[in-house]
Every structure is written in structure tokens, then in C-alpha cells.
Amino acid sequence: VTGDSVAVLGDTTTGSVLDASVTGAYATISASAANQTVTLGGANALDFAGTGTNDLVVTGANAILVGSTADANVTIGGANPSDGANALYFVGSGTSNISVAGSAATLVGGTGTVNATLGGSGGLDLAGSGTNNLTVTGDSVAVLGDTTTGSVLDASVTGAYATISASAANQTVTLGGANALDFAGTGTNDLVVTGANATLIGGTGAETVSTSTNTLLFGGSGAMSLIGGAGNVTLVGGTGGSEAATVGAGGLTFVSAQTNTASIQAGSGSTEVLGNANGAVSYFGAAGQAGVTFFAGSGNETLDASSSSTNNNLFAGSGSATMSGGSGANNFVFYRTATLGSQDLITDFSSTDNLYLTGYDSTKSSTSYTAGQGLTLKLSDGTQITFSNLTNSASDQTKLQNATHYG
């Protein structure tokens, strides 16, 4: 077909054959029941697949392909970057094997299985309700999972600046390209991050993340499990959500959210925790591992490192913080400009710990004891620190006095 605006209609007989090479523009091919083997080299071609097999090669720009119930093998693009550009393919219900090299292609998934390699830049894949197996090598490709619960999105991404949005699909994704962006959805989310500077945004479904590079994570309302690696990870907890993190060599910065619960397992890298109202963080670490530095905020929050033997630093904020340092040598730090008259609780103060009070007048500090509550140190601005494990005994008074440093 070399002429423009030519229409070809396949036969209704099952097993009939339609072979066509199309270089004319604005061609329309409708396979019907024929097994079609078609090369669409002209611009603005329109091809309707039928009930037979469909083998298509698209090198012309702006093609529109409409799949059917039959299986399809489709190649979009050729030797030149402009080949097959701006193709639009509505995938059918059969199994579709798709290779895309042309730029700015759009795939609209169906109910069947899609096996696709997305090599062109700027492509868009609207995954269907079936199983979607994707290999993304092109840059700036966007993939949107289906809204059908139980649909499957499996993707291996090496192109840069990819955007993945799982929607309701269960996603299993490896993000190997730099600067990837992934939105978790309502399904399960299993992510492996090897590309630099990825950003992950949690959803309502459970999420498991393993990362070896610098990564920014935003937790959702679902549970998140994180395994860190050589890169630094910043994890912002989700409001009402929960996170379980294992710190890698690159370290972890955890920003708690309101009514958030988190569990952090120490590693060789350091850990910083920024507290938030009604947030609770549990920290576990063994001697020789890097400790945690905790910065309390303006709300009532809890840092429980009582099961750790690392050396930890705990900074009070303007809220009422409950802090447990564990069996290591811990530093509890109070800056007058930060505490603003807060009332804090330390549960396990020991002779290996230190209390640093900056900006306070030691001559205006006093201690008192309340049975069942512990020993309370009242500072010059009204800030109160209660040590629930200390009594009014001379040895506990001496322990606190020797460990307190004003500056």
C-alpha cells in the first residue's frame, strides 16, 4: 500500500491471511478474522486487530492500534529515534508482546497479559487489569497501574526519571534508573531501589522497600518495611501509619508524623529521629553499632531505646517527651530556647548517662520526689524533668548531681 488514505478490510474466514506493507499515509487496516502480518510505515495509520493473530511493525508516526481478543506481537519504532513516534495502542484481551523504541508512545492496557519493553523516551503505559510485565529502558516513561484490585504490575526500570503509580495493582518494581518517582497504591508494594535519588510515596497498602542508594520515602497509612543500604535514606512517616526500618551503612533520617509508630533497628550507619505529636519510636541497637540522635518536637512523643545498648543522644523539645536511652552511655540534652517550660520523662537514667542543661541557672534549679513517679528536677524556666527510675535516696541524688552539666 503506497497510496494515501487506502482502506484494507480482512476476510471473515478464520485462518485467512492478510500480509501488508504500508508506506502511504492515513491507511486504515481492519483484520477481521484474518491472521495479519502488517508493517505500518506511513504516517497516521489506523489498524484494527481481529480474531486472528496480529503481528505488527510500526515505523510511521502517529499510528493508532486497536487490539482484540487474539494474541499480538507488536514492534513500535525502528532504526531512527523518530520511527514510530507518538503511537497509541489500545491493548486487547489476548497476550500482547510489545517492544517500543519510538518516543512518546502510549499503551492503554486491556484485560490480557502484557509483556512490554518500553525503550522510547517520554512513553506512557496505562496498565490494564491483567498481568503487566514491563521492562522500562527509556527515559521519562510514566506507568499507571490499573484500578482493579488484584491486577499485577511487575516492572524493571533502568531509564532515568521514570514515574510509577501503582493505583490498585500489586506492584513488584525494581527502580534502577536515576531520579525515579514511585507512588504506592492500595495493593501490595514491593520495591527494590538501586538507582540514585529515588522518591517513593506510600499508599494505603503494605509496602516493602530495599534500597542501596540515596532515597527519599514518604510513608502512607499502610505499614512500611525498609531495609537500608549504602546510601542515605530519609523516611518521612505517614500520619497514622507505621514504619519498620533497618538502618544501612548510609544511615537513616526519620521524620515522625502525628500518631505515627515506628520501629528502627540500628546498623553501621547513624540514625537521626525528628519527633512529632503523639508519635512513638522504638529503637533497637547493639553495642558497637551507631546510635540514635533524637530531636523531640512540640507534641507529646515517645522515644523508646530501652532495648538498645548503643550510645544515644536525646534532645528535648517544647512538647512533653518520654525518653528511654537504653544501657549505653547516653546524653540527654535540654536547651532552654527549645524546651520552653516542657515537662519531660526519662525512664532509665543511669550512672553512664549525662544530662546537659544549656541556658539554665543552676542556682534556681531544685529537685523533689513523688512516690510512684520518681525524682523531678525543676529548672529555672519551669521545665520539669522527671526520672522515673530514681528515688529520693542519697545515692540517686548524687548520681543525678554528678551527671548534670550546666552551660
Short mmCIF file of C-alpha atoms in Angstrom, two decimals:
data_model
loop_
_atom_site.label_atom_id
_atom_site.label_comp_id
_atom_site.label_asym_id
_atom_site.label_seq_id
_atom_site.Cartn_x
_atom_site.Cartn_y
_atom_site.Cartn_z
CA VAL A 1 0.00 0.00 0.00
CA THR A 2 1.78 3.11 -1.26
CA GLY A 3 -1.22 5.33 -1.85
CA ASP A 4 -2.62 7.66 0.81
CA SER A 5 -5.92 7.10 2.62
CA VAL A 6 -6.24 3.46 1.50
CA ALA A 7 -8.53 1.14 3.49
CA VAL A 8 -7.98 -2.64 3.72
CA LEU A 9 -10.58 -5.00 5.25
CA GLY A 10 -9.57 -8.54 6.10
CA ASP A 11 -11.83 -11.51 5.45
CA THR A 12 -14.22 -13.05 7.97
CA THR A 13 -12.89 -16.54 7.30
CA THR A 14 -10.83 -17.92 10.17
CA GLY A 15 -7.32 -18.72 9.01
CA SER A 16 -7.31 -16.32 6.09
CA VAL A 17 -4.10 -14.33 5.68
CA LEU A 18 -3.55 -10.59 5.42
CA ASP A 19 0.04 -9.55 4.67
CA ALA A 20 0.59 -5.85 4.03
CA SER A 21 3.43 -3.35 3.75
CA VAL A 22 2.04 0.15 4.13
CA THR A 23 4.00 3.30 3.25
CA GLY A 24 1.11 5.52 2.30
CA ALA A 25 -0.28 7.94 4.86
CA TYR A 26 -3.65 7.67 6.60
CA ALA A 27 -4.10 3.97 5.84
CA THR A 28 -6.84 2.01 7.63
CA ILE A 29 -6.40 -1.72 8.21
CA SER A 30 -9.13 -3.91 9.74
CA ALA A 31 -8.05 -7.52 10.08
CA SER A 32 -11.43 -9.08 10.86
CA ALA A 33 -10.77 -12.85 11.20
CA ALA A 34 -7.58 -12.86 9.15
CA ASN A 35 -4.11 -13.52 10.55
CA GLN A 36 -2.46 -10.20 9.81
CA THR A 37 1.24 -9.52 9.32
CA VAL A 38 1.47 -5.80 8.67
CA THR A 39 4.21 -3.18 8.52
CA LEU A 40 2.85 0.33 9.03
CA GLY A 41 5.45 2.69 7.60
CA GLY A 42 3.19 5.54 6.62
CA ALA A 43 2.16 8.30 8.97
CA ASN A 44 -1.20 8.35 10.77
CA ALA A 45 -2.10 4.71 10.12
CA LEU A 46 -5.07 3.07 11.86
CA ASP A 47 -5.09 -0.68 12.48
CA PHE A 48 -7.92 -2.75 13.99
CA ALA A 49 -6.82 -6.21 15.11
CA GLY A 50 -9.23 -9.08 14.68
CA THR A 51 -9.74 -12.57 16.00
CA GLY A 52 -6.70 -13.93 14.18
CA THR A 53 -3.07 -13.50 15.14
CA ASN A 54 -1.68 -9.99 14.85
CA ASP A 55 1.96 -9.29 14.02
CA LEU A 56 2.61 -5.58 13.57
CA VAL A 57 5.67 -3.45 12.95
CA VAL A 58 5.12 0.30 13.21
CA THR A 59 7.70 2.74 11.90
CA GLY A 60 5.38 5.52 10.77
CA ALA A 61 4.49 8.34 13.14
CA ASN A 62 1.16 8.82 14.90
CA ALA A 63 -0.20 5.31 14.39
CA ILE A 64 -3.30 4.13 16.27
CA LEU A 65 -3.59 0.41 17.01
CA VAL A 66 -6.69 -1.27 18.45
CA GLY A 67 -6.24 -4.76 19.86
CA SER A 68 -8.75 -7.58 20.08
CA THR A 69 -9.18 -10.97 21.71
CA ALA A 70 -6.28 -12.56 19.87
CA ASP A 71 -2.60 -12.59 20.80
CA ALA A 72 -0.39 -9.90 19.32
CA ASN A 73 3.28 -9.26 18.65
CA VAL A 74 3.87 -5.55 18.14
CA THR A 75 7.07 -3.61 17.47
CA ILE A 76 6.83 0.17 17.58
CA GLY A 77 9.89 2.06 16.28
CA GLY A 78 12.89 1.32 14.15
CA ALA A 79 16.45 2.34 13.49
CA ASN A 80 15.78 6.07 13.80
CA PRO A 81 14.59 7.76 17.01
CA SER A 82 11.68 9.30 15.11
CA ASP A 83 10.40 5.95 13.85
CA GLY A 84 7.07 5.00 15.35
CA ALA A 85 6.84 8.23 17.36
CA ASN A 86 3.58 9.14 19.12
CA ALA A 87 1.97 5.74 18.63
CA LEU A 88 -1.26 4.95 20.51
CA TYR A 89 -2.02 1.29 21.19
CA PHE A 90 -5.24 0.03 22.83
CA VAL A 91 -4.22 -3.42 24.02
CA GLY A 92 -6.77 -6.22 23.76
CA SER A 93 -7.66 -9.20 25.92
CA GLY A 94 -5.12 -11.61 24.47
CA THR A 95 -1.46 -11.89 25.33
CA SER A 96 0.45 -8.95 23.87
CA ASN A 97 4.21 -8.92 23.37
CA ILE A 98 5.20 -5.32 22.75
CA SER A 99 8.54 -3.68 22.01
CA VAL A 100 8.58 0.12 21.94
CA ALA A 101 11.55 2.09 20.64
CA GLY A 102 9.62 5.07 19.33
CA SER A 103 9.29 8.13 21.52
CA ALA A 104 6.13 9.31 23.26
CA ALA A 105 4.21 6.08 22.75
CA THR A 106 1.03 5.46 24.76
CA LEU A 107 -0.14 1.97 25.70
CA VAL A 108 -3.63 1.53 27.09
CA GLY A 109 -3.85 -1.87 28.76
CA GLY A 110 -6.62 -4.39 28.41
CA THR A 111 -7.65 -7.44 30.36
CA GLY A 112 -4.95 -9.72 28.97
CA THR A 113 -1.30 -10.24 29.78
CA VAL A 114 1.09 -7.58 28.56
CA ASN A 115 4.81 -8.24 28.13
CA ALA A 116 6.33 -4.92 27.10
CA THR A 117 9.73 -3.35 26.70
CA LEU A 118 9.41 0.44 26.81
CA GLY A 119 12.59 1.75 25.24
CA GLY A 120 11.39 5.04 23.80
CA SER A 121 11.59 8.26 25.79
CA GLY A 122 8.53 10.02 27.12
CA GLY A 123 6.27 7.00 26.88
CA LEU A 124 3.06 6.40 28.85
CA ASP A 125 1.74 3.00 29.88
CA LEU A 126 -1.78 2.79 31.30
CA ALA A 127 -1.59 -0.75 32.59
CA GLY A 128 -4.63 -2.96 32.24
CA SER A 129 -6.47 -5.18 34.70
CA GLY A 130 -4.45 -8.28 33.82
CA THR A 131 -0.80 -9.04 34.41
CA ASN A 132 1.65 -6.38 33.21
CA ASN A 133 5.30 -7.35 32.85
CA LEU A 134 7.31 -4.28 31.91
CA THR A 135 10.93 -3.54 31.15
CA VAL A 136 11.47 0.21 31.08
CA THR A 137 14.74 1.35 29.49
CA GLY A 138 13.62 4.68 28.04
CA ASP A 139 13.90 7.94 29.96
CA SER A 140 10.93 9.88 31.36
CA VAL A 141 8.48 6.99 31.00
CA ALA A 142 5.29 7.02 33.09
CA VAL A 143 3.45 3.86 34.14
CA LEU A 144 0.00 3.94 35.75
CA GLY A 145 -1.35 0.78 37.36
CA ASP A 146 -4.94 -0.31 36.96
CA THR A 147 -7.78 0.49 39.35
CA THR A 148 -8.80 -3.19 39.51
CA THR A 149 -7.94 -4.84 42.81
CA GLY A 150 -5.65 -7.80 42.24
CA SER A 151 -4.18 -6.58 38.97
CA VAL A 152 -0.42 -7.09 38.66
CA LEU A 153 2.29 -4.59 37.80
CA ASP A 154 5.79 -6.04 37.52
CA ALA A 155 8.44 -3.64 36.25
CA SER A 156 12.19 -3.45 35.88
CA VAL A 157 13.17 0.19 35.35
CA THR A 158 16.60 1.32 34.19
CA GLY A 159 15.60 4.51 32.38
CA ALA A 160 16.00 7.81 34.22
CA TYR A 161 13.17 9.99 35.54
CA ALA A 162 10.58 7.21 35.47
CA THR A 163 7.23 7.71 37.20
CA ILE A 164 5.33 4.69 38.50
CA SER A 165 1.88 4.96 40.07
CA ALA A 166 0.56 1.61 41.25
CA SER A 167 -3.09 2.58 41.83
CA ALA A 168 -4.83 -0.66 42.93
CA ALA A 169 -2.28 -3.01 41.36
CA ASN A 170 0.06 -5.22 43.33
CA GLN A 171 3.41 -3.81 42.21
CA THR A 172 6.78 -5.54 42.21
CA VAL A 173 9.19 -2.96 40.87
CA THR A 174 12.95 -2.56 40.62
CA LEU A 175 13.96 1.08 40.20
CA GLY A 176 17.42 1.03 38.67
CA GLY A 177 17.31 4.37 36.85
CA ALA A 178 18.18 7.67 38.49
CA ASN A 179 15.57 10.08 39.83
CA ALA A 180 12.65 7.66 39.78
CA LEU A 181 9.30 8.55 41.37
CA ASP A 182 7.01 5.79 42.66
CA PHE A 183 3.51 6.16 44.12
CA ALA A 184 2.27 3.17 46.08
CA GLY A 185 -1.42 2.41 45.97
CA THR A 186 -3.98 0.21 47.68
CA GLY A 187 -2.32 -3.07 46.69
CA THR A 188 0.89 -4.60 47.97
CA ASN A 189 4.09 -2.78 47.05
CA ASP A 190 7.46 -4.50 46.81
CA LEU A 191 10.22 -2.12 45.71
CA VAL A 192 13.95 -2.52 45.18
CA VAL A 193 15.84 0.73 44.63
CA THR A 194 19.30 0.70 43.05
CA GLY A 195 19.12 3.95 41.08
CA ALA A 196 20.18 7.21 42.73
CA ASN A 197 17.81 9.81 44.18
CA ALA A 198 14.55 7.92 44.04
CA THR A 199 11.42 9.32 45.71
CA LEU A 200 8.80 6.89 46.99
CA ILE A 201 5.36 7.87 48.26
CA GLY A 202 3.45 5.32 50.32
CA GLY A 203 -0.21 4.46 49.98
CA THR A 204 -2.77 2.51 51.96
CA GLY A 205 -1.33 -0.88 51.05
CA ALA A 206 1.57 -2.62 52.73
CA GLU A 207 4.98 -1.66 51.34
CA THR A 208 8.40 -3.30 51.45
CA VAL A 209 11.39 -1.24 50.31
CA SER A 210 15.00 -2.30 49.90
CA THR A 211 17.36 0.48 48.86
CA SER A 212 21.10 0.74 48.31
CA THR A 213 21.23 4.40 47.23
CA ASN A 214 20.16 7.84 48.44
CA THR A 215 16.38 7.62 48.71
CA LEU A 216 13.52 9.79 49.97
CA LEU A 217 10.48 7.93 51.29
CA PHE A 218 7.11 9.25 52.41
CA GLY A 219 5.15 6.71 54.41
CA GLY A 220 1.44 6.28 53.85
CA SER A 221 -1.30 5.00 56.11
CA GLY A 222 -0.25 1.43 55.35
CA ALA A 223 2.61 -0.41 57.01
CA MET A 224 6.08 0.12 55.52
CA SER A 225 9.14 -2.07 55.94
CA LEU A 226 12.50 -0.56 54.97
CA ILE A 227 15.91 -2.18 54.57
CA GLY A 228 18.60 0.45 54.07
CA GLY A 229 21.91 0.08 52.29
CA ALA A 230 24.97 2.11 51.36
CA GLY A 231 23.01 5.25 50.51
CA ASN A 232 21.41 7.67 52.93
CA VAL A 233 17.67 7.25 53.43
CA THR A 234 15.26 9.95 54.56
CA LEU A 235 11.98 8.47 55.71
CA VAL A 236 9.01 10.72 56.50
CA GLY A 237 6.45 8.77 58.47
CA GLY A 238 2.84 8.71 57.38
CA THR A 239 0.13 10.21 59.58
CA GLY A 240 -1.46 7.30 61.39
CA GLY A 241 0.92 4.90 59.66
CA SER A 242 3.65 2.61 60.87
CA GLU A 243 7.20 2.01 59.68
CA ALA A 244 9.79 -0.64 60.46
CA ALA A 245 13.30 0.32 59.33
CA THR A 246 16.67 -1.44 59.36
CA VAL A 247 19.47 1.11 59.10
CA GLY A 248 22.15 0.51 56.48
CA ALA A 249 25.67 1.86 56.15
CA GLY A 250 24.37 5.09 54.64
CA GLY A 251 22.32 5.95 57.70
CA LEU A 252 18.71 6.98 58.25
CA THR A 253 16.94 10.25 58.92
CA PHE A 254 13.44 9.53 60.21
CA VAL A 255 10.83 12.27 60.49
CA SER A 256 7.92 11.11 62.58
CA ALA A 257 4.34 12.09 61.77
CA GLN A 258 1.38 12.63 64.06
CA THR A 259 0.01 9.45 65.63
CA ASN A 260 2.76 7.53 63.89
CA THR A 261 4.52 4.46 65.26
CA ALA A 262 7.96 3.38 64.11
CA SER A 263 10.47 0.67 64.89
CA ILE A 264 14.13 1.22 63.96
CA GLN A 265 16.85 -1.43 64.01
CA ALA A 266 20.35 0.04 64.26
CA GLY A 267 23.05 -0.64 61.71
CA SER A 268 26.51 0.60 60.89
CA GLY A 269 25.16 3.98 59.78
CA SER A 270 23.91 6.71 62.08
CA THR A 271 20.25 7.44 62.81
CA GLU A 272 18.51 10.77 63.37
CA VAL A 273 14.91 10.96 64.53
CA LEU A 274 12.74 14.08 64.47
CA GLY A 275 9.72 13.59 66.70
CA ASN A 276 6.14 14.70 66.18
CA ALA A 277 2.93 14.93 68.21
CA ASN A 278 1.72 11.58 69.54
CA GLY A 279 4.46 9.78 67.64
CA ALA A 280 6.19 6.77 69.14
CA VAL A 281 9.59 5.48 68.03
CA SER A 282 11.22 2.29 69.27
CA TYR A 283 14.95 1.91 68.66
CA PHE A 284 16.99 -1.28 68.89
CA GLY A 285 20.77 -1.41 68.70
CA ALA A 286 23.69 -3.44 69.96
CA ALA A 287 27.00 -2.24 71.34
CA GLY A 288 29.35 -1.24 68.55
CA GLN A 289 26.57 -0.11 66.27
CA ALA A 290 25.90 3.56 65.56
CA GLY A 291 23.44 5.12 67.97
CA VAL A 292 20.41 7.34 67.51
CA THR A 293 20.11 11.12 67.85
CA PHE A 294 16.58 12.07 68.78
CA PHE A 295 15.15 15.59 68.45
CA ALA A 296 11.83 15.98 70.20
CA GLY A 297 9.28 18.37 68.76
CA SER A 298 6.36 20.37 70.06
CA GLY A 299 3.97 17.49 70.72
CA ASN A 300 3.77 14.65 73.20
CA GLU A 301 6.01 11.89 71.88
CA THR A 302 7.95 8.81 72.88
CA LEU A 303 11.43 7.55 72.04
CA ASP A 304 11.94 4.09 73.45
CA ALA A 305 15.56 2.98 73.09
CA SER A 306 15.39 0.93 76.27
CA SER A 307 16.29 -2.26 74.40
CA SER A 308 19.43 -0.75 72.88
CA SER A 309 22.99 -0.78 74.15
CA THR A 310 24.21 1.89 71.73
CA ASN A 311 25.31 5.35 72.85
CA ASN A 312 22.42 7.70 72.11
CA ASN A 313 21.77 11.45 72.14
CA LEU A 314 18.32 12.70 73.08
CA PHE A 315 17.33 16.37 72.68
CA ALA A 316 14.17 17.60 74.38
CA GLY A 317 11.72 19.89 72.61
CA SER A 318 8.85 22.09 73.68
CA GLY A 319 6.44 19.17 73.99
CA SER A 320 6.27 16.52 76.65
CA ALA A 321 8.65 13.78 75.60
CA THR A 322 9.09 10.36 77.17
CA MET A 323 12.66 9.19 76.59
CA SER A 324 14.42 5.91 77.31
CA GLY A 325 18.10 5.76 76.41
CA GLY A 326 18.95 2.11 76.97
CA SER A 327 22.03 0.60 78.61
CA GLY A 328 24.66 2.57 76.67
CA ALA A 329 26.25 5.89 77.62
CA ASN A 330 23.50 8.34 76.69
CA ASN A 331 23.32 12.12 76.60
CA PHE A 332 20.05 13.86 77.48
CA VAL A 333 20.19 17.46 76.28
CA PHE A 334 17.90 20.37 77.20
CA TYR A 335 18.26 23.79 75.53
CA ARG A 336 16.29 26.50 77.27
CA THR A 337 15.48 28.13 73.93
CA ALA A 338 13.93 24.84 72.76
CA THR A 339 12.17 23.36 75.79
CA LEU A 340 10.05 26.43 76.69
CA GLY A 341 8.84 25.04 80.02
CA SER A 342 8.14 21.50 78.86
CA GLN A 343 7.52 18.53 81.14
CA ASP A 344 9.59 15.50 80.18
CA LEU A 345 10.07 11.98 81.44
CA ILE A 346 13.30 9.95 81.41
CA THR A 347 12.69 6.33 82.37
CA ASP A 348 16.13 4.73 82.68
CA PHE A 349 18.74 7.30 83.75
CA SER A 350 21.97 5.55 84.80
CA SER A 351 25.43 6.38 86.06
CA THR A 352 26.80 6.14 82.49
CA ASP A 353 24.40 8.84 81.26
CA ASN A 354 24.85 12.60 81.15
CA LEU A 355 22.33 15.43 81.49
CA TYR A 356 23.24 18.66 79.68
CA LEU A 357 21.27 21.81 80.60
CA THR A 358 22.12 24.76 78.37
CA GLY A 359 20.91 28.25 79.22
CA TYR A 360 19.75 27.36 82.72
CA ASP A 361 20.77 28.81 86.08
CA SER A 362 21.89 26.03 88.39
CA THR A 363 21.13 28.14 91.46
CA LYS A 364 17.46 28.27 90.51
CA SER A 365 17.05 24.54 89.94
CA SER A 366 15.54 22.24 92.53
CA THR A 367 14.63 18.58 92.96
CA SER A 368 11.63 16.92 94.53
CA TYR A 369 10.44 13.35 94.91
CA THR A 370 6.96 11.91 94.46
CA ALA A 371 6.37 8.28 95.40
CA GLY A 372 5.41 6.20 92.40
CA GLN A 373 6.56 8.89 89.97
CA GLY A 374 10.24 9.38 90.70
CA LEU A 375 12.68 12.21 91.19
CA THR A 376 11.84 15.51 89.45
CA LEU A 377 14.30 18.25 88.52
CA LYS A 378 12.62 21.64 88.10
CA LEU A 379 14.63 24.14 86.04
CA SER A 380 14.69 27.92 86.18
CA ASP A 381 12.16 28.42 83.35
CA GLY A 382 9.62 25.93 84.71
CA THR A 383 10.84 22.98 82.66
CA GLN A 384 10.45 19.77 84.64
CA ILE A 385 12.39 16.55 84.06
CA THR A 386 11.12 13.50 85.92
CA PHE A 387 13.43 10.50 86.30
CA SER A 388 11.00 7.66 86.96
CA ASN A 389 13.72 5.15 87.94
CA LEU A 390 15.41 7.45 90.50
CA THR A 391 14.36 7.65 94.13
CA ASN A 392 14.98 10.20 96.85
CA SER A 393 17.94 8.21 98.15
CA ALA A 394 21.30 9.89 98.67
CA SER A 395 22.90 7.67 96.03
CA ASP A 396 20.34 8.62 93.36
CA GLN A 397 20.61 12.29 94.27
CA THR A 398 24.40 12.06 93.93
CA LYS A 399 24.11 10.12 90.66
CA LEU A 400 21.96 12.89 89.16
CA GLN A 401 24.12 15.67 90.54
CA ASN A 402 27.35 14.19 89.17
CA ALA A 403 25.81 13.60 85.75
CA THR A 404 24.29 17.10 85.37
CA HIS A 405 26.19 19.73 83.40
CA TYR A 406 25.03 23.36 83.18
CA GLY A 407 26.25 25.58 80.38
#
